[in-house]
Amino acid sequence: MRAENKRNRRGFTLIELMVVLIILALLATIIVPNVVGKSDDAKATAAKANIASIEGLLDQYYLDLGAYPTTEEGLQALSKAPEGTEGKWKGPYAKKPIPADPWGNAYHYESPGSHGANRYEVWSLGSDNQEGGDGYAADVVSWVDEDAAPGS
């Protein structure tokens, strides 16, 4: 009886293994290109969300003090009271330190802003940590870019 079981059991043939490998390779060529760019998209989306959150914290600061933090005070004013704000400052507005952008760099802050009528500006320099850039290296900013093409 054992001899019959050994004859009836067989492994995969080389052709069956090749077919499975070809199917896996085809799936990889379809899936990998669609997944690779998603990480960069997610980082840009996270930077936009972080900037929107920082803007909300800045607005809370403004409601209490009647002014936004100066460029010199920076975003640290959301976590620690700047000098001369005793009695007005009701923070910390940011319960945790302002995080780095998704590429590991600090967010930039300027008040008053230099792009139009902005009272302040918050931005990330993108994946290349350089001003300007295209695609995933583009800056993520809190202001509306007047030079950008509609819908971009």
mmCIF file with all atom_site columns, C-alpha atoms in Angstrom:
data_model
loop_
_atom_site.group_PDB
_atom_site.id
_atom_site.type_symbol
_atom_site.label_atom_id
_atom_site.label_alt_id
_atom_site.label_comp_id
_atom_site.label_asym_id
_atom_site.label_entity_id
_atom_site.label_seq_id
_atom_site.pdbx_PDB_ins_code
_atom_site.Cartn_x
_atom_site.Cartn_y
_atom_site.Cartn_z
_atom_site.occupancy
_atom_site.B_iso_or_equiv
_atom_site.pdbx_formal_charge
_atom_site.auth_seq_id
_atom_site.auth_comp_id
_atom_site.auth_asym_id
_atom_site.auth_atom_id
_atom_site.pdbx_PDB_model_num
ATOM 1   C CA . MET A 1 1   ? 0.000  0.000  0.000   1.00 0.00 ? 1   MET A CA 1
ATOM 2   C CA . ARG A 1 2   ? 2.842  2.395  0.752   1.00 0.00 ? 2   ARG A CA 1
ATOM 3   C CA . ALA A 1 3   ? 4.370  1.783  -2.650  1.00 0.00 ? 3   ALA A CA 1
ATOM 4   C CA . GLU A 1 4   ? 1.115  2.875  -4.322  1.00 0.00 ? 4   GLU A CA 1
ATOM 5   C CA . ASN A 1 5   ? 0.999  6.126  -2.259  1.00 0.00 ? 5   ASN A CA 1
ATOM 6   C CA . LYS A 1 6   ? 4.537  6.994  -3.283  1.00 0.00 ? 6   LYS A CA 1
ATOM 7   C CA . ARG A 1 7   ? 3.686  6.499  -6.960  1.00 0.00 ? 7   ARG A CA 1
ATOM 8   C CA . ASN A 1 8   ? 0.485  8.573  -6.717  1.00 0.00 ? 8   ASN A CA 1
ATOM 9   C CA . ARG A 1 9   ? 2.260  11.497 -5.003  1.00 0.00 ? 9   ARG A CA 1
ATOM 10  C CA . ARG A 1 10  ? 4.187  13.683 -7.301  1.00 0.00 ? 10  ARG A CA 1
ATOM 11  C CA . GLY A 1 11  ? 5.750  17.165 -7.100  1.00 0.00 ? 11  GLY A CA 1
ATOM 12  C CA . PHE A 1 12  ? 5.230  20.101 -9.409  1.00 0.00 ? 12  PHE A CA 1
ATOM 13  C CA . THR A 1 13  ? 6.655  19.751 -12.858 1.00 0.00 ? 13  THR A CA 1
ATOM 14  C CA . LEU A 1 14  ? 9.052  22.304 -14.268 1.00 0.00 ? 14  LEU A CA 1
ATOM 15  C CA . ILE A 1 15  ? 6.344  23.532 -16.662 1.00 0.00 ? 15  ILE A CA 1
ATOM 16  C CA . GLU A 1 16  ? 3.888  24.131 -13.820 1.00 0.00 ? 16  GLU A CA 1
ATOM 17  C CA . LEU A 1 17  ? 6.501  26.112 -11.904 1.00 0.00 ? 17  LEU A CA 1
ATOM 18  C CA . MET A 1 18  ? 7.308  28.176 -15.005 1.00 0.00 ? 18  MET A CA 1
ATOM 19  C CA . VAL A 1 19  ? 3.610  28.966 -15.543 1.00 0.00 ? 19  VAL A CA 1
ATOM 20  C CA . VAL A 1 20  ? 3.280  30.176 -11.935 1.00 0.00 ? 20  VAL A CA 1
ATOM 21  C CA . LEU A 1 21  ? 6.416  32.327 -12.253 1.00 0.00 ? 21  LEU A CA 1
ATOM 22  C CA . ILE A 1 22  ? 5.134  33.871 -15.497 1.00 0.00 ? 22  ILE A CA 1
ATOM 23  C CA . ILE A 1 23  ? 1.796  34.699 -13.869 1.00 0.00 ? 23  ILE A CA 1
ATOM 24  C CA . LEU A 1 24  ? 3.575  36.298 -10.897 1.00 0.00 ? 24  LEU A CA 1
ATOM 25  C CA . ALA A 1 25  ? 5.809  38.317 -13.236 1.00 0.00 ? 25  ALA A CA 1
ATOM 26  C CA . LEU A 1 26  ? 2.771  39.576 -15.181 1.00 0.00 ? 26  LEU A CA 1
ATOM 27  C CA . LEU A 1 27  ? 1.028  40.605 -11.963 1.00 0.00 ? 27  LEU A CA 1
ATOM 28  C CA . ALA A 1 28  ? 4.166  42.400 -10.791 1.00 0.00 ? 28  ALA A CA 1
ATOM 29  C CA . THR A 1 29  ? 4.440  44.376 -14.042 1.00 0.00 ? 29  THR A CA 1
ATOM 30  C CA . ILE A 1 30  ? 0.844  45.523 -13.633 1.00 0.00 ? 30  ILE A CA 1
ATOM 31  C CA . ILE A 1 31  ? 0.850  46.277 -9.893  1.00 0.00 ? 31  ILE A CA 1
ATOM 32  C CA . VAL A 1 32  ? 4.322  47.704 -9.189  1.00 0.00 ? 32  VAL A CA 1
ATOM 33  C CA . PRO A 1 33  ? 4.082  50.801 -11.442 1.00 0.00 ? 33  PRO A CA 1
ATOM 34  C CA . ASN A 1 34  ? 0.714  51.674 -9.868  1.00 0.00 ? 34  ASN A CA 1
ATOM 35  C CA . VAL A 1 35  ? 2.040  51.397 -6.309  1.00 0.00 ? 35  VAL A CA 1
ATOM 36  C CA . VAL A 1 36  ? 5.469  53.027 -6.665  1.00 0.00 ? 36  VAL A CA 1
ATOM 37  C CA . GLY A 1 37  ? 4.240  56.641 -7.060  1.00 0.00 ? 37  GLY A CA 1
ATOM 38  C CA . LYS A 1 38  ? 1.640  56.371 -4.302  1.00 0.00 ? 38  LYS A CA 1
ATOM 39  C CA . SER A 1 39  ? 4.187  56.981 -1.550  1.00 0.00 ? 39  SER A CA 1
ATOM 40  C CA . ASP A 1 40  ? 5.132  60.348 -3.048  1.00 0.00 ? 40  ASP A CA 1
ATOM 41  C CA . ASP A 1 41  ? 1.460  61.268 -3.505  1.00 0.00 ? 41  ASP A CA 1
ATOM 42  C CA . ALA A 1 42  ? 0.799  60.369 0.123   1.00 0.00 ? 42  ALA A CA 1
ATOM 43  C CA . LYS A 1 43  ? 3.676  62.558 1.328   1.00 0.00 ? 43  LYS A CA 1
ATOM 44  C CA . ALA A 1 44  ? 2.437  65.580 -0.637  1.00 0.00 ? 44  ALA A CA 1
ATOM 45  C CA . THR A 1 45  ? -1.089 65.022 0.705   1.00 0.00 ? 45  THR A CA 1
ATOM 46  C CA . ALA A 1 46  ? 0.256  64.718 4.267   1.00 0.00 ? 46  ALA A CA 1
ATOM 47  C CA . ALA A 1 47  ? 2.202  67.974 3.862   1.00 0.00 ? 47  ALA A CA 1
ATOM 48  C CA . LYS A 1 48  ? -0.972 69.760 2.700   1.00 0.00 ? 48  LYS A CA 1
ATOM 49  C CA . ALA A 1 49  ? -2.910 68.358 5.657   1.00 0.00 ? 49  ALA A CA 1
ATOM 50  C CA . ASN A 1 50  ? -0.174 69.364 8.113   1.00 0.00 ? 50  ASN A CA 1
ATOM 51  C CA . ILE A 1 51  ? -0.090 72.888 6.716   1.00 0.00 ? 51  ILE A CA 1
ATOM 52  C CA . ALA A 1 52  ? -3.884 73.150 7.023   1.00 0.00 ? 52  ALA A CA 1
ATOM 53  C CA . SER A 1 53  ? -3.616 71.988 10.652  1.00 0.00 ? 53  SER A CA 1
ATOM 54  C CA . ILE A 1 54  ? -0.875 74.531 11.368  1.00 0.00 ? 54  ILE A CA 1
ATOM 55  C CA . GLU A 1 55  ? -3.072 77.244 9.838   1.00 0.00 ? 55  GLU A CA 1
ATOM 56  C CA . GLY A 1 56  ? -5.853 76.295 12.252  1.00 0.00 ? 56  GLY A CA 1
ATOM 57  C CA . LEU A 1 57  ? -3.468 76.569 15.191  1.00 0.00 ? 57  LEU A CA 1
ATOM 58  C CA . LEU A 1 58  ? -2.248 79.955 13.951  1.00 0.00 ? 58  LEU A CA 1
ATOM 59  C CA . ASP A 1 59  ? -5.843 81.184 13.742  1.00 0.00 ? 59  ASP A CA 1
ATOM 60  C CA . GLN A 1 60  ? -6.453 80.097 17.359  1.00 0.00 ? 60  GLN A CA 1
ATOM 61  C CA . TYR A 1 61  ? -3.316 82.006 18.362  1.00 0.00 ? 61  TYR A CA 1
ATOM 62  C CA . TYR A 1 62  ? -4.611 85.062 16.491  1.00 0.00 ? 62  TYR A CA 1
ATOM 63  C CA . LEU A 1 63  ? -7.979 84.929 18.252  1.00 0.00 ? 63  LEU A CA 1
ATOM 64  C CA . ASP A 1 64  ? -6.258 85.103 21.643  1.00 0.00 ? 64  ASP A CA 1
ATOM 65  C CA . LEU A 1 65  ? -3.482 87.580 20.899  1.00 0.00 ? 65  LEU A CA 1
ATOM 66  C CA . GLY A 1 66  ? -4.896 89.679 18.043  1.00 0.00 ? 66  GLY A CA 1
ATOM 67  C CA . ALA A 1 67  ? -1.820 89.040 15.885  1.00 0.00 ? 67  ALA A CA 1
ATOM 68  C CA . TYR A 1 68  ? -0.017 86.123 14.317  1.00 0.00 ? 68  TYR A CA 1
ATOM 69  C CA . PRO A 1 69  ? 3.431  85.106 15.577  1.00 0.00 ? 69  PRO A CA 1
ATOM 70  C CA . THR A 1 70  ? 6.213  87.086 13.960  1.00 0.00 ? 70  THR A CA 1
ATOM 71  C CA . THR A 1 71  ? 8.676  85.391 11.644  1.00 0.00 ? 71  THR A CA 1
ATOM 72  C CA . GLU A 1 72  ? 11.240 85.552 14.461  1.00 0.00 ? 72  GLU A CA 1
ATOM 73  C CA . GLU A 1 73  ? 8.858  83.896 16.945  1.00 0.00 ? 73  GLU A CA 1
ATOM 74  C CA . GLY A 1 74  ? 8.066  81.274 14.337  1.00 0.00 ? 74  GLY A CA 1
ATOM 75  C CA . LEU A 1 75  ? 5.901  78.219 14.779  1.00 0.00 ? 75  LEU A CA 1
ATOM 76  C CA . GLN A 1 76  ? 7.466  77.663 18.208  1.00 0.00 ? 76  GLN A CA 1
ATOM 77  C CA . ALA A 1 77  ? 5.050  80.339 19.457  1.00 0.00 ? 77  ALA A CA 1
ATOM 78  C CA . LEU A 1 78  ? 2.310  77.735 19.140  1.00 0.00 ? 78  LEU A CA 1
ATOM 79  C CA . SER A 1 79  ? 3.992  75.547 21.764  1.00 0.00 ? 79  SER A CA 1
ATOM 80  C CA . LYS A 1 80  ? 5.751  78.041 24.035  1.00 0.00 ? 80  LYS A CA 1
ATOM 81  C CA . ALA A 1 81  ? 4.610  81.553 24.963  1.00 0.00 ? 81  ALA A CA 1
ATOM 82  C CA . PRO A 1 82  ? 6.705  84.257 23.293  1.00 0.00 ? 82  PRO A CA 1
ATOM 83  C CA . GLU A 1 83  ? 8.012  87.059 25.512  1.00 0.00 ? 83  GLU A CA 1
ATOM 84  C CA . GLY A 1 84  ? 5.506  89.823 26.133  1.00 0.00 ? 84  GLY A CA 1
ATOM 85  C CA . THR A 1 85  ? 2.409  87.660 25.658  1.00 0.00 ? 85  THR A CA 1
ATOM 86  C CA . GLU A 1 86  ? 1.789  86.898 29.334  1.00 0.00 ? 86  GLU A CA 1
ATOM 87  C CA . GLY A 1 87  ? -1.897 86.998 30.208  1.00 0.00 ? 87  GLY A CA 1
ATOM 88  C CA . LYS A 1 88  ? -3.054 86.789 26.573  1.00 0.00 ? 88  LYS A CA 1
ATOM 89  C CA . TRP A 1 89  ? -1.390 83.561 25.450  1.00 0.00 ? 89  TRP A CA 1
ATOM 90  C CA . LYS A 1 90  ? -3.735 80.671 26.228  1.00 0.00 ? 90  LYS A CA 1
ATOM 91  C CA . GLY A 1 91  ? -1.611 77.904 24.716  1.00 0.00 ? 91  GLY A CA 1
ATOM 92  C CA . PRO A 1 92  ? -0.028 75.666 24.085  1.00 0.00 ? 92  PRO A CA 1
ATOM 93  C CA . TYR A 1 93  ? -2.000 75.682 20.853  1.00 0.00 ? 93  TYR A CA 1
ATOM 94  C CA . ALA A 1 94  ? 0.003  72.754 19.508  1.00 0.00 ? 94  ALA A CA 1
ATOM 95  C CA . LYS A 1 95  ? -0.235 69.918 22.046  1.00 0.00 ? 95  LYS A CA 1
ATOM 96  C CA . LYS A 1 96  ? 2.854  68.316 20.506  1.00 0.00 ? 96  LYS A CA 1
ATOM 97  C CA . PRO A 1 97  ? 5.806  69.997 18.803  1.00 0.00 ? 97  PRO A CA 1
ATOM 98  C CA . ILE A 1 98  ? 5.112  70.906 15.164  1.00 0.00 ? 98  ILE A CA 1
ATOM 99  C CA . PRO A 1 99  ? 6.246  67.829 13.224  1.00 0.00 ? 99  PRO A CA 1
ATOM 100 C CA . ALA A 1 100 ? 8.768  67.870 10.423  1.00 0.00 ? 100 ALA A CA 1
ATOM 101 C CA . ASP A 1 101 ? 7.344  67.690 6.932   1.00 0.00 ? 101 ASP A CA 1
ATOM 102 C CA . PRO A 1 102 ? 6.963  64.192 5.409   1.00 0.00 ? 102 PRO A CA 1
ATOM 103 C CA . TRP A 1 103 ? 10.482 64.454 3.964   1.00 0.00 ? 103 TRP A CA 1
ATOM 104 C CA . GLY A 1 104 ? 12.012 65.117 7.398   1.00 0.00 ? 104 GLY A CA 1
ATOM 105 C CA . ASN A 1 105 ? 12.529 68.888 7.067   1.00 0.00 ? 105 ASN A CA 1
ATOM 106 C CA . ALA A 1 106 ? 11.084 71.707 9.175   1.00 0.00 ? 106 ALA A CA 1
ATOM 107 C CA . TYR A 1 107 ? 8.113  73.661 7.879   1.00 0.00 ? 107 TYR A CA 1
ATOM 108 C CA . HIS A 1 108 ? 8.899  77.261 7.000   1.00 0.00 ? 108 HIS A CA 1
ATOM 109 C CA . TYR A 1 109 ? 6.918  80.192 8.402   1.00 0.00 ? 109 TYR A CA 1
ATOM 110 C CA . GLU A 1 110 ? 6.828  83.888 7.557   1.00 0.00 ? 110 GLU A CA 1
ATOM 111 C CA . SER A 1 111 ? 4.608  86.650 8.914   1.00 0.00 ? 111 SER A CA 1
ATOM 112 C CA . PRO A 1 112 ? 3.585  88.867 7.326   1.00 0.00 ? 112 PRO A CA 1
ATOM 113 C CA . GLY A 1 113 ? 3.581  86.841 4.132   1.00 0.00 ? 113 GLY A CA 1
ATOM 114 C CA . SER A 1 114 ? 5.057  88.061 0.888   1.00 0.00 ? 114 SER A CA 1
ATOM 115 C CA . HIS A 1 115 ? 2.568  86.451 -1.540  1.00 0.00 ? 115 HIS A CA 1
ATOM 116 C CA . GLY A 1 116 ? -0.393 88.768 -1.902  1.00 0.00 ? 116 GLY A CA 1
ATOM 117 C CA . ALA A 1 117 ? -2.549 89.691 1.081   1.00 0.00 ? 117 ALA A CA 1
ATOM 118 C CA . ASN A 1 118 ? -1.484 86.755 3.239   1.00 0.00 ? 118 ASN A CA 1
ATOM 119 C CA . ARG A 1 119 ? -1.089 87.544 6.912   1.00 0.00 ? 119 ARG A CA 1
ATOM 120 C CA . TYR A 1 120 ? 1.269  84.591 7.194   1.00 0.00 ? 120 TYR A CA 1
ATOM 121 C CA . GLU A 1 121 ? 2.684  81.805 5.058   1.00 0.00 ? 121 GLU A CA 1
ATOM 122 C CA . VAL A 1 122 ? 3.567  78.218 5.894   1.00 0.00 ? 122 VAL A CA 1
ATOM 123 C CA . TRP A 1 123 ? 5.353  75.984 3.426   1.00 0.00 ? 123 TRP A CA 1
ATOM 124 C CA . SER A 1 124 ? 7.439  72.894 2.824   1.00 0.00 ? 124 SER A CA 1
ATOM 125 C CA . LEU A 1 125 ? 10.157 72.785 0.190   1.00 0.00 ? 125 LEU A CA 1
ATOM 126 C CA . GLY A 1 126 ? 9.085  69.325 -0.978  1.00 0.00 ? 126 GLY A CA 1
ATOM 127 C CA . SER A 1 127 ? 11.166 66.211 -1.481  1.00 0.00 ? 127 SER A CA 1
ATOM 128 C CA . ASP A 1 128 ? 14.274 68.039 -2.730  1.00 0.00 ? 128 ASP A CA 1
ATOM 129 C CA . ASN A 1 129 ? 14.268 70.627 0.123   1.00 0.00 ? 129 ASN A CA 1
ATOM 130 C CA . GLN A 1 130 ? 14.996 73.325 -2.486  1.00 0.00 ? 130 GLN A CA 1
ATOM 131 C CA . GLU A 1 131 ? 12.843 76.279 -3.519  1.00 0.00 ? 131 GLU A CA 1
ATOM 132 C CA . GLY A 1 132 ? 10.691 75.616 -6.563  1.00 0.00 ? 132 GLY A CA 1
ATOM 133 C CA . GLY A 1 133 ? 10.775 72.234 -8.228  1.00 0.00 ? 133 GLY A CA 1
ATOM 134 C CA . ASP A 1 134 ? 8.383  70.156 -10.241 1.00 0.00 ? 134 ASP A CA 1
ATOM 135 C CA . GLY A 1 135 ? 6.364  67.048 -9.512  1.00 0.00 ? 135 GLY A CA 1
ATOM 136 C CA . TYR A 1 136 ? 7.187  65.535 -6.134  1.00 0.00 ? 136 TYR A CA 1
ATOM 137 C CA . ALA A 1 137 ? 9.990  68.055 -5.626  1.00 0.00 ? 137 ALA A CA 1
ATOM 138 C CA . ALA A 1 138 ? 7.500  70.960 -5.837  1.00 0.00 ? 138 ALA A CA 1
ATOM 139 C CA . ASP A 1 139 ? 6.965  73.176 -2.821  1.00 0.00 ? 139 ASP A CA 1
ATOM 140 C CA . VAL A 1 140 ? 3.775  72.653 -0.801  1.00 0.00 ? 140 VAL A CA 1
ATOM 141 C CA . VAL A 1 141 ? 2.473  76.085 0.227   1.00 0.00 ? 141 VAL A CA 1
ATOM 142 C CA . SER A 1 142 ? -0.347 77.696 2.194   1.00 0.00 ? 142 SER A CA 1
ATOM 143 C CA . TRP A 1 143 ? -0.992 80.485 -0.305  1.00 0.00 ? 143 TRP A CA 1
ATOM 144 C CA . VAL A 1 144 ? -2.681 80.462 -3.695  1.00 0.00 ? 144 VAL A CA 1
ATOM 145 C CA . ASP A 1 145 ? -0.090 80.627 -6.457  1.00 0.00 ? 145 ASP A CA 1
ATOM 146 C CA . GLU A 1 146 ? -1.296 83.336 -8.845  1.00 0.00 ? 146 GLU A CA 1
ATOM 147 C CA . ASP A 1 147 ? 1.133  82.100 -11.513 1.00 0.00 ? 147 ASP A CA 1
ATOM 148 C CA . ALA A 1 148 ? -0.117 78.502 -11.446 1.00 0.00 ? 148 ALA A CA 1
ATOM 149 C CA . ALA A 1 149 ? -2.267 77.277 -14.288 1.00 0.00 ? 149 ALA A CA 1
ATOM 150 C CA . PRO A 1 150 ? -5.972 76.906 -13.443 1.00 0.00 ? 150 PRO A CA 1
ATOM 151 C CA . GLY A 1 151 ? -6.751 73.471 -12.032 1.00 0.00 ? 151 GLY A CA 1
ATOM 152 C CA . SER A 1 152 ? -3.160 72.664 -11.131 1.00 0.00 ? 152 SER A CA 1
#
